[in-house]
Structure formats: C-alpha cells, structure tokens
mmCIF file of C-alpha atoms and ligand atoms in Angstrom:
data_model
loop_
_atom_site.group_PDB
_atom_site.id
_atom_site.type_symbol
_atom_site.label_atom_id
_atom_site.label_comp_id
_atom_site.label_asym_id
_atom_site.label_seq_id
_atom_site.Cartn_x
_atom_site.Cartn_y
_atom_site.Cartn_z
ATOM 1 C CA MET A 4 87.781 84.493 -68.264
ATOM 2 C CA ASN A 5 89.165 80.293 -68.245
ATOM 3 C CA ALA A 6 90.084 79.419 -72.059
ATOM 4 C CA GLY A 7 86.604 77.764 -72.668
ATOM 5 C CA GLY A 8 85.209 81.017 -72.261
ATOM 6 C CA TYR A 9 87.242 82.339 -74.740
ATOM 7 C CA ILE A 10 87.207 79.740 -77.534
ATOM 8 C CA GLU A 11 83.494 80.692 -77.399
ATOM 9 C CA MET A 12 83.089 83.933 -76.975
ATOM 10 C CA ASP A 13 86.104 84.320 -79.768
ATOM 11 C CA ALA A 14 83.400 81.663 -81.635
ATOM 12 C CA VAL A 15 80.776 84.220 -81.131
ATOM 13 C CA VAL A 16 82.837 87.110 -82.597
ATOM 14 C CA LYS A 17 84.018 85.363 -85.615
ATOM 15 C CA LYS A 18 80.100 83.933 -86.609
ATOM 16 C CA ILE A 19 78.449 87.681 -85.906
ATOM 17 C CA ILE A 20 81.695 89.323 -88.269
ATOM 18 C CA ASN A 21 80.858 86.798 -90.943
ATOM 19 C CA GLU A 22 77.517 87.924 -90.597
ATOM 20 C CA VAL A 23 78.417 91.585 -91.261
ATOM 21 C CA LYS A 24 80.822 90.850 -93.933
ATOM 22 C CA ARG A 25 77.929 88.911 -95.608
ATOM 23 C CA GLY A 26 76.392 92.248 -95.787
ATOM 24 C CA ASP A 27 74.155 91.777 -92.701
ATOM 25 C CA GLN A 28 74.720 95.599 -90.862
ATOM 26 C CA GLN A 29 71.932 94.900 -88.513
ATOM 27 C CA ALA A 30 74.934 92.177 -87.036
ATOM 28 C CA PHE A 31 77.090 94.676 -86.603
ATOM 29 C CA ALA A 32 75.151 96.018 -83.391
ATOM 30 C CA GLU A 33 76.513 93.023 -81.501
ATOM 31 C CA LEU A 34 79.653 93.308 -81.687
ATOM 32 C CA VAL A 35 79.325 97.055 -80.836
ATOM 33 C CA GLU A 36 77.140 95.620 -77.491
ATOM 34 C CA LEU A 37 79.589 93.120 -76.395
ATOM 35 C CA TYR A 38 82.676 96.299 -76.784
ATOM 36 C CA LYS A 39 81.320 99.213 -76.258
ATOM 37 C CA ASP A 40 81.749 99.219 -72.982
ATOM 38 C CA LYS A 41 85.899 98.798 -73.014
ATOM 39 C CA VAL A 42 86.403 101.148 -75.718
ATOM 40 C CA TYR A 43 84.324 103.437 -74.088
ATOM 41 C CA GLN A 44 86.101 102.855 -71.145
ATOM 42 C CA VAL A 45 89.739 102.360 -73.095
ATOM 43 C CA ALA A 46 88.948 106.222 -74.790
ATOM 44 C CA TYR A 47 87.784 108.067 -71.477
ATOM 45 C CA ARG A 48 90.617 107.389 -69.791
ATOM 46 C CA MET A 49 93.005 108.582 -72.408
ATOM 47 C CA LEU A 50 90.718 111.046 -72.695
ATOM 48 C CA GLY A 51 89.590 111.990 -69.493
ATOM 49 C CA ASN A 52 86.582 114.031 -71.062
ATOM 50 C CA VAL A 53 83.322 112.211 -71.587
ATOM 51 C CA HIS A 54 82.545 113.621 -74.898
ATOM 52 C CA GLU A 55 85.832 112.962 -76.122
ATOM 53 C CA ALA A 56 85.497 109.376 -75.095
ATOM 54 C CA GLN A 57 82.237 108.895 -76.933
ATOM 55 C CA ASP A 58 83.733 110.588 -79.972
ATOM 56 C CA ILE A 59 86.647 108.205 -80.276
ATOM 57 C CA ALA A 60 84.628 105.192 -79.093
ATOM 58 C CA GLN A 61 82.575 105.944 -81.751
ATOM 59 C CA GLU A 62 84.652 106.711 -84.560
ATOM 60 C CA ALA A 63 86.747 103.099 -83.079
ATOM 61 C CA PHE A 64 83.326 101.500 -84.241
ATOM 62 C CA LEU A 65 83.177 103.024 -87.027
ATOM 63 C CA ARG A 66 86.172 102.384 -88.563
ATOM 64 C CA ALA A 67 86.143 98.784 -87.248
ATOM 65 C CA TYR A 68 82.771 98.747 -89.422
ATOM 66 C CA THR A 69 84.543 100.078 -92.517
ATOM 67 C CA ASN A 70 87.551 98.648 -92.684
ATOM 68 C CA LEU A 71 86.203 94.986 -91.747
ATOM 69 C CA GLU A 72 87.136 93.203 -94.841
ATOM 70 C CA SER A 73 91.157 93.638 -93.563
ATOM 71 C CA PHE A 74 90.504 92.045 -90.296
ATOM 72 C CA ASP A 75 92.616 89.137 -90.146
ATOM 73 C CA MET A 76 90.442 86.350 -89.109
ATOM 74 C CA ASN A 77 92.901 84.135 -87.537
ATOM 75 C CA ARG A 78 93.391 87.428 -84.958
ATOM 76 C CA LYS A 79 91.052 88.419 -81.743
ATOM 77 C CA PHE A 80 89.330 91.224 -83.127
ATOM 78 C CA SER A 81 89.516 92.936 -79.353
ATOM 79 C CA THR A 82 92.886 93.625 -79.958
ATOM 80 C CA TRP A 83 92.075 94.842 -83.852
ATOM 81 C CA LEU A 84 89.443 96.747 -82.007
ATOM 82 C CA PHE A 85 90.997 97.867 -78.967
ATOM 83 C CA ARG A 86 94.384 99.299 -81.297
ATOM 84 C CA ILE A 87 91.974 101.276 -83.580
ATOM 85 C CA ALA A 88 90.839 103.039 -80.036
ATOM 86 C CA THR A 89 93.685 103.975 -78.894
ATOM 87 C CA ASN A 90 95.761 104.973 -81.969
ATOM 88 C CA LEU A 91 92.843 107.204 -82.075
ATOM 89 C CA ALA A 92 92.675 108.544 -78.924
ATOM 90 C CA ILE A 93 96.856 108.754 -79.071
ATOM 91 C CA ASP A 94 95.504 111.033 -82.183
ATOM 92 C CA ARG A 95 93.750 113.301 -80.463
ATOM 93 C CA ILE A 96 95.897 113.908 -77.588
ATOM 94 C CA ARG A 97 98.404 114.881 -80.078
ATOM 95 C CA LYS A 98 96.086 117.129 -81.934
ATOM 96 C CA LYS A 99 94.859 118.886 -78.845
ATOM 97 C CA LYS A 100 97.126 122.052 -77.588
ATOM 98 C CA PRO A 101 99.969 120.890 -74.851
ATOM 99 C CA ASP A 102 97.552 120.867 -71.737
ATOM 100 C CA PHE A 103 99.496 121.414 -67.857
ATOM 101 C CA HIS A 104 95.986 122.500 -66.943
ATOM 102 C CA LEU A 105 94.318 119.201 -66.685
ATOM 103 C CA GLU A 106 93.534 119.500 -62.664
ATOM 104 C CA ASP A 107 91.217 121.906 -63.890
ATOM 105 C CA GLN A 108 89.553 120.318 -66.510
ATOM 106 C CA VAL A 109 88.637 117.013 -64.544
ATOM 107 C CA ALA A 110 87.999 119.155 -61.013
ATOM 108 C CA GLY A 111 85.997 121.547 -62.758
ATOM 109 C CA THR A 112 82.777 121.161 -65.012
ATOM 110 C CA GLU A 113 83.913 117.711 -66.080
ATOM 111 C CA ASP A 114 82.647 116.446 -62.850
ATOM 112 C CA LEU A 115 79.601 116.314 -62.957
ATOM 113 C CA THR A 116 79.194 114.576 -65.812
ATOM 114 C CA TYR A 117 81.805 112.018 -64.777
ATOM 115 C CA TYR A 118 79.880 111.806 -61.362
ATOM 116 C CA SER A 119 76.805 110.727 -63.279
ATOM 117 C CA GLN A 120 78.227 108.205 -65.006
ATOM 118 C CA PHE A 121 78.221 106.301 -62.189
ATOM 119 C CA ALA A 122 75.454 107.838 -59.647
ATOM 120 C CA SER A 123 72.045 107.820 -60.849
ATOM 121 C CA ASP A 124 70.718 108.707 -57.187
ATOM 122 C CA GLU A 125 70.458 112.930 -56.803
ATOM 123 C CA GLU A 126 72.135 112.300 -52.746
ATOM 124 C CA LEU A 127 74.798 110.353 -52.800
ATOM 125 C CA PRO A 128 75.395 107.922 -49.894
ATOM 126 C CA GLU A 129 79.142 108.687 -47.979
ATOM 127 C CA ASP A 130 80.582 105.889 -49.100
ATOM 128 C CA LYS A 131 79.732 106.518 -52.398
ATOM 129 C CA VAL A 132 81.138 110.068 -52.825
ATOM 130 C CA VAL A 133 84.077 108.449 -51.427
ATOM 131 C CA LYS A 134 84.154 106.560 -54.055
ATOM 132 C CA LEU A 135 83.601 108.553 -56.574
ATOM 133 C CA GLU A 136 86.151 111.054 -55.172
ATOM 134 C CA MET A 137 88.681 108.569 -54.915
ATOM 135 C CA GLN A 138 87.604 107.665 -58.934
ATOM 136 C CA GLU A 139 88.035 110.712 -59.878
ATOM 137 C CA TRP A 140 91.277 110.868 -58.143
ATOM 138 C CA VAL A 141 92.748 107.762 -60.043
ATOM 139 C CA GLN A 142 91.630 109.419 -63.490
ATOM 140 C CA ASN A 143 93.025 112.635 -62.615
ATOM 141 C CA GLU A 144 96.630 110.447 -61.776
ATOM 142 C CA ILE A 145 96.389 108.730 -65.392
ATOM 143 C CA MET A 146 95.614 112.079 -66.858
ATOM 144 C CA MET A 147 98.893 113.296 -65.620
ATOM 145 C CA LEU A 148 100.713 110.126 -66.835
ATOM 146 C CA PRO A 149 102.824 110.954 -70.996
ATOM 147 C CA PRO A 150 100.338 109.264 -73.659
ATOM 148 C CA LYS A 151 102.652 106.529 -73.988
ATOM 149 C CA TYR A 152 102.974 105.362 -70.267
ATOM 150 C CA ARG A 153 99.015 106.035 -70.312
ATOM 151 C CA SER A 154 98.189 103.847 -72.923
ATOM 152 C CA ALA A 155 100.280 100.477 -71.469
ATOM 153 C CA ILE A 156 98.826 102.053 -67.561
ATOM 154 C CA VAL A 157 95.570 101.844 -68.586
ATOM 155 C CA LEU A 158 95.647 98.748 -70.542
ATOM 156 C CA LYS A 159 97.567 96.712 -68.141
ATOM 157 C CA TYR A 160 95.740 97.519 -65.295
ATOM 158 C CA MET A 161 92.230 99.010 -66.108
ATOM 159 C CA GLU A 162 91.430 96.481 -68.955
ATOM 160 C CA ASP A 163 93.151 93.471 -67.233
ATOM 161 C CA LEU A 164 95.328 92.581 -71.099
ATOM 162 C CA SER A 165 98.638 90.585 -70.436
ATOM 163 C CA LEU A 166 101.507 91.839 -71.788
ATOM 164 C CA LYS A 167 101.219 89.960 -75.052
ATOM 165 C CA GLU A 168 97.795 91.514 -75.770
ATOM 166 C CA ILE A 169 99.559 95.043 -75.302
ATOM 167 C CA SER A 170 102.599 94.469 -77.043
ATOM 168 C CA ASN A 171 99.733 93.392 -80.295
ATOM 169 C CA ILE A 172 97.816 96.537 -79.708
ATOM 170 C CA LEU A 173 100.501 98.898 -78.521
ATOM 171 C CA ASN A 174 102.077 97.720 -82.204
ATOM 172 C CA LEU A 175 105.105 98.168 -79.629
ATOM 173 C CA PRO A 176 107.551 94.711 -78.690
ATOM 174 C CA VAL A 177 106.980 93.323 -75.548
ATOM 175 C CA ALA A 178 109.979 94.329 -73.531
ATOM 176 C CA THR A 179 109.209 98.021 -74.416
ATOM 177 C CA VAL A 180 105.960 98.117 -73.465
ATOM 178 C CA LYS A 181 107.316 95.917 -70.046
ATOM 179 C CA THR A 182 109.798 99.397 -69.519
ATOM 180 C CA ARG A 183 106.491 101.758 -70.085
ATOM 181 C CA ILE A 184 104.495 99.893 -67.998
ATOM 182 C CA HIS A 185 107.207 100.010 -65.174
ATOM 183 C CA ARG A 186 107.647 103.310 -65.739
ATOM 184 C CA GLY A 187 104.186 104.679 -65.331
ATOM 185 C CA ARG A 188 104.033 103.005 -62.501
ATOM 186 C CA GLU A 189 107.004 104.622 -60.887
ATOM 187 C CA ALA A 190 105.333 108.065 -61.976
ATOM 188 C CA LEU A 191 102.383 106.944 -60.316
ATOM 189 C CA ARG A 192 103.800 106.117 -57.686
ATOM 190 C CA LYS A 193 106.153 109.390 -56.757
ATOM 191 C CA ARG A 194 102.754 111.327 -57.318
ATOM 192 C CA LEU A 195 101.307 108.734 -54.863
ATOM 193 C CA ARG A 196 103.964 109.262 -52.169
ATOM 194 C CA ASP A 197 104.055 113.400 -52.434
ATOM 195 C CA SER A 198 99.941 113.339 -52.729
ATOM 196 C CA MET B 2 122.851 98.327 -47.801
ATOM 197 C CA ALA B 3 123.534 99.644 -50.643
ATOM 198 C CA CYS B 4 121.341 98.169 -53.990
ATOM 199 C CA SER B 5 121.956 97.426 -57.019
ATOM 200 C CA SER B 6 120.156 98.456 -60.165
ATOM 201 C CA ASP B 7 119.322 94.316 -60.180
ATOM 202 C CA ASP B 8 117.492 94.807 -57.303
ATOM 203 C CA LYS B 9 115.344 97.693 -58.430
ATOM 204 C CA ARG B 10 114.467 95.977 -61.496
ATOM 205 C CA LEU B 11 113.841 92.631 -59.635
ATOM 206 C CA ILE B 12 111.195 94.400 -57.365
ATOM 207 C CA HIS B 13 109.414 95.240 -61.385
ATOM 208 C CA LYS B 14 109.710 91.774 -62.228
ATOM 209 C CA TYR B 15 108.372 90.548 -59.337
ATOM 210 C CA LEU B 16 105.126 93.549 -60.174
ATOM 211 C CA ASP B 17 104.952 91.436 -63.153
ATOM 212 C CA GLU B 18 104.891 88.606 -62.051
ATOM 213 C CA GLU B 19 107.744 87.096 -63.771
ATOM 214 C CA VAL B 20 110.643 86.398 -60.912
ATOM 215 C CA THR B 21 112.293 82.642 -61.093
ATOM 216 C CA LEU B 22 111.823 81.429 -57.508
ATOM 217 C CA LEU B 23 114.868 81.694 -57.013
ATOM 218 C CA GLU B 24 114.879 85.341 -57.739
ATOM 219 C CA LYS B 25 111.870 85.302 -55.325
ATOM 220 C CA LYS B 26 113.964 84.712 -52.801
ATOM 221 C CA GLN B 27 117.080 86.807 -53.625
ATOM 222 C CA LEU B 28 114.435 89.641 -53.851
ATOM 223 C CA GLU B 29 112.671 88.560 -50.314
ATOM 224 C CA SER B 30 116.332 88.616 -48.960
ATOM 225 C CA HIS B 31 116.781 91.869 -49.929
ATOM 226 C CA ILE B 32 114.131 93.510 -49.005
ATOM 227 C CA THR B 33 114.507 92.514 -44.906
ATOM 228 C CA LYS B 34 117.732 94.218 -45.205
ATOM 229 C CA CYS B 35 116.738 97.596 -47.478
ATOM 230 C CA PRO B 36 113.793 99.605 -45.859
ATOM 231 C CA GLU B 37 114.738 101.595 -48.883
ATOM 232 C CA CYS B 38 113.640 98.675 -51.165
ATOM 233 C CA GLU B 39 110.666 97.208 -49.165
ATOM 234 C CA GLU B 40 108.900 100.791 -48.559
ATOM 235 C CA GLN B 41 109.220 101.445 -52.617
ATOM 236 C CA LEU B 42 107.773 97.890 -53.059
ATOM 237 C CA GLN B 43 105.090 98.314 -50.536
ATOM 238 C CA GLU B 44 104.499 101.825 -52.438
ATOM 239 C CA LEU B 45 104.137 100.002 -55.945
ATOM 240 C CA ARG B 46 101.648 97.200 -54.891
ATOM 241 C CA LYS B 47 99.335 100.379 -53.462
ATOM 242 C CA THR B 48 99.811 102.235 -56.479
ATOM 243 C CA VAL B 49 98.662 99.095 -58.279
ATOM 244 C CA ALA B 50 95.529 97.853 -56.388
ATOM 245 C CA ILE B 51 94.532 101.777 -56.310
ATOM 246 C CA ILE B 52 94.761 101.566 -60.466
ATOM 247 C CA GLN B 53 92.606 98.051 -60.712
ATOM 248 C CA SER B 54 90.189 99.404 -57.800
ATOM 249 C CA ALA B 55 88.851 101.753 -60.349
ATOM 250 C CA SER B 56 85.367 101.065 -61.380
ATOM 251 C CA HIS B 57 84.819 99.621 -64.989
ATOM 252 C CA MET B 58 82.825 102.461 -67.442
ATOM 253 C CA LYS B 59 80.137 101.917 -69.253
ATOM 254 C CA ALA B 60 79.171 103.535 -72.619
ATOM 255 C CA PRO B 61 76.250 106.080 -72.377
ATOM 256 C CA ASP B 62 72.667 104.002 -73.242
ATOM 257 C CA ASP B 63 72.524 105.469 -76.733
ATOM 258 C CA PHE B 64 76.499 104.396 -78.034
ATOM 259 C CA THR B 65 75.298 101.590 -80.171
ATOM 260 C CA ASP B 66 72.188 103.403 -81.397
ATOM 261 C CA ASN B 67 74.644 106.418 -82.670
ATOM 262 C CA VAL B 68 77.472 104.187 -84.069
ATOM 263 C CA MET B 69 74.810 102.217 -85.854
ATOM 264 C CA SER B 70 72.948 105.245 -87.418
ATOM 265 C CA ARG B 71 76.626 106.581 -88.101
ATOM 266 C CA LEU B 72 77.220 103.286 -91.093
ATOM 267 C CA PRO B 73 77.349 103.960 -94.179
ATOM 268 C CA LYS B 74 74.027 103.410 -95.773
ATOM 269 C CA GLN B 75 73.933 100.100 -97.960
ATOM 270 C CA PRO B 76 72.104 99.765 -101.182
ATOM 271 C CA ARG B 77 68.487 98.019 -100.041
ATOM 272 C CA SER B 78 68.988 95.246 -102.453
ATOM 273 C CA THR B 79 72.122 94.090 -100.097
ATOM 274 C CA ARG B 80 69.738 94.485 -97.224
ATOM 275 C CA TRP B 81 66.757 92.514 -99.214
ATOM 276 C CA LYS B 82 68.826 89.380 -99.626
ATOM 277 C CA VAL B 83 70.055 89.233 -96.256
ATOM 278 C CA TRP B 84 66.708 89.842 -94.591
ATOM 279 C CA MET B 85 65.733 86.783 -96.798
ATOM 280 C CA LYS B 86 68.531 84.799 -95.949
ATOM 281 C CA LYS B 87 67.106 85.624 -92.838
ATOM 282 C CA HIS B 88 63.458 84.994 -92.520
ATOM 283 C CA PRO B 89 63.612 81.944 -95.058
ATOM 284 C CA TYR B 90 60.040 80.932 -94.087
ATOM 285 C CA LEU B 91 58.966 84.290 -95.183
ATOM 286 C CA ILE B 92 58.868 82.001 -98.505
ATOM 287 C CA THR B 93 55.784 80.788 -97.505
ATOM 288 C CA ALA B 94 54.288 84.169 -97.561
ATOM 289 C CA ALA B 95 55.079 84.450 -100.788
ATOM 290 C CA THR B 96 53.426 82.233 -102.727
ATOM 291 C CA PHE B 97 50.651 83.265 -101.769
ATOM 292 C CA PHE B 98 51.132 86.172 -103.929
ATOM 293 C CA LEU B 99 50.553 84.150 -106.507
ATOM 294 C CA VAL B 100 46.451 83.980 -105.773
ATOM 295 C CA PHE B 101 45.195 87.137 -105.018
ATOM 296 C CA ILE B 102 42.248 86.912 -103.301
ATOM 297 C CA VAL B 103 40.165 89.189 -100.472
ATOM 298 C CA SER B 104 41.349 92.648 -99.852
ATOM 299 C CA LEU B 105 38.778 94.628 -97.619
ATOM 300 C CA GLN B 106 39.477 98.382 -96.469
ATOM 301 C CA SER B 107 39.609 98.180 -92.576
ATOM 302 C CA ILE B 108 38.403 101.048 -90.250
ATOM 303 C CA TRP B 109 40.684 98.865 -87.624
ATOM 304 C CA ASN B 110 44.024 100.094 -86.725
ATOM 305 C CA GLU B 111 45.535 103.522 -88.388
ATOM 306 C CA GLY B 112 42.486 103.314 -91.161
ATOM 307 C CA ASN B 113 45.243 102.795 -93.725
ATOM 308 C CA LYS B 114 46.139 99.069 -92.919
ATOM 309 C CA GLU B 115 44.373 96.615 -94.449
ATOM 310 C CA ILE B 116 43.131 92.861 -93.788
ATOM 311 C CA VAL B 117 44.353 90.277 -96.248
ATOM 312 C CA VAL B 118 43.108 87.395 -96.555
ATOM 313 C CA LYS B 119 43.841 84.592 -98.666
ATOM 314 C CA GLY B 120 42.417 81.411 -98.642
ATOM 315 C CA ASP B 121 39.789 79.556 -100.445
ATOM 316 C CA GLY B 122 36.588 78.501 -98.319
ATOM 317 C CA GLN B 123 33.828 80.579 -96.121
ATOM 318 C CA PHE B 124 35.245 82.518 -94.135
ATOM 319 C CA ILE B 125 34.031 85.958 -92.426
ATOM 320 C CA VAL B 126 36.098 88.909 -91.903
ATOM 321 C CA ASP B 127 35.075 91.311 -88.454
ATOM 322 C CA LYS B 128 36.252 93.799 -89.490
ATOM 323 C CA GLU B 129 35.639 95.953 -86.166
ATOM 324 C CA ARG B 130 37.529 93.905 -83.822
ATOM 325 C CA GLY B 131 40.111 92.755 -86.828
ATOM 326 C CA VAL B 132 39.306 89.431 -86.867
ATOM 327 C CA VAL B 133 38.979 86.831 -89.559
ATOM 328 C CA VAL B 134 36.833 83.897 -88.086
ATOM 329 C CA ILE B 135 36.572 80.280 -89.764
ATOM 330 C CA PRO B 136 33.217 79.529 -88.646
ATOM 331 C CA GLU B 137 32.734 76.241 -87.159
ATOM 332 C CA GLY B 138 31.538 74.048 -89.062
ATOM 333 C CA GLU B 139 33.016 75.013 -92.386
ATOM 334 C CA THR B 140 36.329 73.610 -94.048
ATOM 335 C CA ILE B 141 38.603 76.420 -96.025
ATOM 336 C CA SER B 142 40.659 73.729 -98.350
ATOM 337 C CA GLY B 143 44.029 75.105 -98.773
ATOM 338 C CA ASP B 144 46.382 77.587 -97.139
ATOM 339 C CA LEU B 145 45.191 80.963 -95.471
ATOM 340 C CA VAL B 146 47.578 83.945 -94.924
ATOM 341 C CA VAL B 147 46.010 87.164 -92.441
ATOM 342 C CA ARG B 148 47.544 89.511 -92.624
ATOM 343 C CA ASN B 149 47.410 92.706 -90.014
ATOM 344 C CA GLY B 150 44.166 90.781 -89.229
ATOM 345 C CA ASN B 151 43.793 88.212 -86.239
ATOM 346 C CA ILE B 152 42.379 85.048 -87.583
ATOM 347 C CA GLU B 153 40.087 82.161 -85.184
ATOM 348 C CA VAL B 154 39.503 79.206 -86.065
ATOM 349 C CA GLU B 155 36.437 77.349 -84.897
ATOM 350 C CA GLY B 156 35.790 75.097 -87.917
ATOM 351 C CA GLU B 157 39.074 73.509 -89.508
ATOM 352 C CA VAL B 158 41.238 74.549 -91.603
ATOM 353 C CA HIS B 159 42.899 71.655 -94.624
ATOM 354 C CA GLY B 160 46.556 73.528 -94.924
ATOM 355 C CA ASP B 161 49.040 76.075 -93.085
ATOM 356 C CA ILE B 162 48.033 79.224 -91.468
ATOM 357 C CA THR B 163 50.195 82.543 -92.059
ATOM 358 C CA VAL B 164 49.503 84.806 -89.865
ATOM 359 C CA ILE B 165 51.413 88.344 -90.298
ATOM 360 C CA ASN B 166 50.917 91.185 -87.923
ATOM 361 C CA GLY B 167 48.941 89.492 -86.158
ATOM 362 C CA GLU B 168 48.037 86.762 -84.366
ATOM 363 C CA TRP B 169 45.882 83.060 -84.114
ATOM 364 C CA TYR B 170 43.511 81.336 -82.283
ATOM 365 C CA LEU B 171 42.423 78.090 -82.071
ATOM 366 C CA ALA B 172 39.411 76.963 -80.369
ATOM 367 C CA SER B 173 38.627 73.802 -78.726
ATOM 368 C CA LEU B 174 36.795 72.436 -82.297
ATOM 369 C CA GLY B 175 38.799 74.220 -84.095
ATOM 370 C CA GLN B 176 41.052 72.187 -86.672
ATOM 371 C CA VAL B 177 44.280 72.877 -88.336
ATOM 372 C CA THR B 178 46.007 70.158 -90.580
ATOM 373 C CA GLY B 179 49.226 71.745 -91.236
ATOM 374 C CA GLU B 180 50.917 74.338 -89.021
ATOM 375 C CA ILE B 181 50.769 77.625 -88.247
ATOM 376 C CA ASN B 182 53.361 80.855 -88.502
ATOM 377 C CA GLU B 183 52.931 83.947 -86.907
ATOM 378 C CA ILE B 184 54.954 86.584 -88.542
ATOM 379 C CA ASN B 185 55.261 89.547 -87.205
ATOM 380 C CA GLN B 186 57.498 92.689 -87.346
ATOM 381 C CA MET B 187 57.298 92.598 -90.659
ATOM 382 C CA LEU B 188 59.179 95.109 -92.504
ATOM 383 C CA GLU B 189 56.456 97.657 -93.850
ATOM 384 C CA TRP B 190 59.063 98.097 -96.607
ATOM 385 C CA LEU B 191 58.836 94.253 -98.018
ATOM 386 C CA TRP B 192 54.665 94.770 -98.864
ATOM 387 C CA TYR B 193 55.471 98.743 -100.451
ATOM 388 C CA HIS B 194 57.750 96.744 -102.335
ATOM 389 C CA ALA B 195 55.634 94.001 -103.194
ATOM 390 C CA LYS B 196 56.218 93.557 -107.080
ATOM 391 C CA GLU B 197 60.114 93.245 -106.312
ATOM 392 C CA PHE B 198 59.519 91.059 -103.826
ATOM 393 C CA PHE B 199 57.488 88.975 -106.143
ATOM 394 C CA ASN B 200 59.748 88.738 -109.047
ATOM 395 C CA ASP B 201 62.425 87.901 -107.066
ATOM 396 C CA VAL B 202 60.895 85.112 -105.016
ATOM 397 C CA VAL B 203 59.420 83.230 -107.990
ATOM 398 C CA SER B 204 62.877 81.151 -109.043
ATOM 399 C CA ILE B 205 63.265 80.520 -105.640
ATOM 400 C CA VAL B 206 59.631 79.048 -104.227
ATOM 401 C CA ASP B 207 59.689 75.617 -105.400
ATOM 402 C CA ASN B 208 63.019 74.723 -103.337
ATOM 403 C CA ASN B 209 61.839 76.014 -99.649
ATOM 404 C CA ASN B 210 60.040 73.436 -98.819
ATOM 405 C CA GLY B 211 63.156 72.505 -96.253
ATOM 406 C CA GLU B 212 64.181 75.895 -95.307
ATOM 407 C CA ASN B 213 60.110 76.535 -93.569
ATOM 408 C CA ASN B 214 60.835 75.620 -90.047
ATOM 409 C CA ASP B 215 63.896 77.100 -89.655
ATOM 410 C CA LYS B 216 62.628 79.856 -87.805
ATOM 411 C CA SER B 217 65.988 81.077 -87.071
ATOM 412 C CA GLU B 218 64.775 84.615 -85.450
HETATM 413 ZN ZN1 LIG C 321 117.566 97.779 -51.975
#
C-alpha cells in the first residue's frame, strides 16, 4: 500500500471512530468489516483452532468497542486493535494446559474445518489439495513455535507488518522484536531441514 | 573457513533488509567461501518464502453480525439522536404530523399496515393496489405525505411529496412543483413512538430548511 493509501485509510477509519464515539453503534460494523479478516487471521495463526480464533477475534472487537474512548486518535487504529487481539490470544494460550500434542489436533478433527475455510467445492482438484496440505503444514510449523516467537513471525510474515508496527503491537523494543523474529526463523528453518 | 558470529548476525540483518552496502558485500564475499553460511541463508530464505506463501484467511461470514449482536445495548435516546443526525430530511416528514388528515385501514400488505395520506385536495386512495392517485385535472395545494403506499400523480401538486415506505410515479401530464422524497427502510419503532418523535421534533422544525437535501444515506 502506498503512503497516500494509508492517509486515506486513516482518514476513513478516524471518521468511523468519531461516529461510533458520538453514539452511532452501527458505524462500528464498518470497522469490523475493515479489519475482521486480519484480526481473525492473527487469532487463527496464534491459536491454530477455528473456534478459538473466532472467539478471540470477536472478543478483540468487543474490547475495542468498550475501550474506544481510551484509544489515542493520533495513533494507528489497526496497531491498537492487533495489540488487543494478540494479547487476548497470548492469554488464551497461557490458560491452556501445556500442550505438546498439537500435531494431533491439527492433523485430526481440525482438518475439516480448516479446509472448509479455503475450499468451497466438495471435490478438490489435486493442486488445490496440495496447496491445502501445504497450508496445513505451515500452520502446523507455526504452532510448534513458542508463543513469543510465534506472534512476531505471524505479524511479520503473515500480516506483513513493519518491525516498528510489530514493536508497538507487542509493546517491545524493536531490537527485541528482531531477536524474536531471528529465533523464530531459525527454529522454523531447523524444522524444515529435518522434516 | 571459520565463521565469525558477525557473519551469522549479518545473515539475519540481510534477511531483515537492514544491511548496508558494505555489509552486503562482506556477506556475499563470505558465502562464496563458506558453504555452511550459504546453505543457512538459502534455507532461511526458503523458510520465509514458505511462511509468506500461506494464504490470507477470511473471517466467517457471520462474523460482523456476531460482533454487533454482542455489543452492549444503547439507551434508545442515544440511538434516536444519532438516527436523526443521519437522516435530517426526515424532519420534513415530521412537520406533517402537525396536521393529521386521513388514515385508512388497508387490506393491502400484511393487513395491519395503514396507508396514511396527508394533503389538501382531492385524491383517490386505491386500497386494493395500495396506491394514492392524484387524478388528472386535480390540484393539490401544499405538501403531500404518503406512508405505506405508492403515489401516482396524474394531476398537479403544488408542493413537496414525501413517500414513506412506498414509491412514486409521475405521469407524463402530472406536475409536482416541489421536491419528491422517497423514504424507505423506515424504522418501525419510530412510528410506534410517534409521540416522542413529535415532542423531540417541534423545537428543531423551524431551522431545518437547509438540511432537507442532505440525504447522506
Ligand atoms: Zn560462514
């Protein structure tokens, strides 16, 4: 996206936020529409489960709505929203029992729901199947990363965000974000090598 | 060739696209001599490409509805004020409440909807078709409001026409000197609470003229 696009987008988002602040609850739906896919993606990539992803992503929007007054209009809304979503996802991961059987989960019942998000046809052409297997494999690898590396990698390579934005979202110095990305990358590389 | 930790660090700096030209040259010259670092760099690039190749995901279709239905309920007064701001032209319709004229029970539609017409003059209400007809040769002086019905103008209307929950049709010989406003998707509750509506509106009726054309929605 070019700089002009950002400015335009920001202006639209600010206008909507002001409408919501003035009491127009319905205007909030426009914000949800703008960011739902990205927030859902972050949640899914962090949690690896469609139900939890939906739950956390919805919760993130609800929190954003109830805390909208505390949002600093000079900042980027998406950064703030991602921060809420990532924190919720990390909290959810912490609350879960230590789970090192993630492969079972991803390779088992979750497959169907995961596939259904990408595929609408009953019969999948072969290349599509390969693509889905690839997708599943990627998600599986992401899930094997410790959460603190996982969040950095997801924001960097799946949401395509800058180090500065990631540092704002995760509330960490840029140097720490870099280290996490480096370590996440290394861990993924080693797994890729060994698989 | 032995690798310094500097070389390893440079690999990541390179992947972060943060190397200076000098550092880039340094790394490039190193990997021509060091298969281990070259392999590592290649593998990391592949890893990144694979992660990036993951499809972007879409939230479920009912996502927005689910979020909206879970938002805390607003007091009605707020809802009303906001709605009023978004639909200032409705104030025009509100002024017609000041003089109530005809209300006819209609079998048209669900049976519990009435065609309500306000206007000064001769007009025909076709209950079966749900249409208010201004016949040829007839002249209505003043504004006309039709709710829950359509209007066909074959005669003349010297004023505005507002059609709420309906459509209008202007015959080739028909004439309307004012504006024709069509207001659909009317919020039912607005009508059920017409009294509150009336009270709220009285104070702002006089200064709404400039806003009538502001159909922002
Ligand atoms: Zn080396």
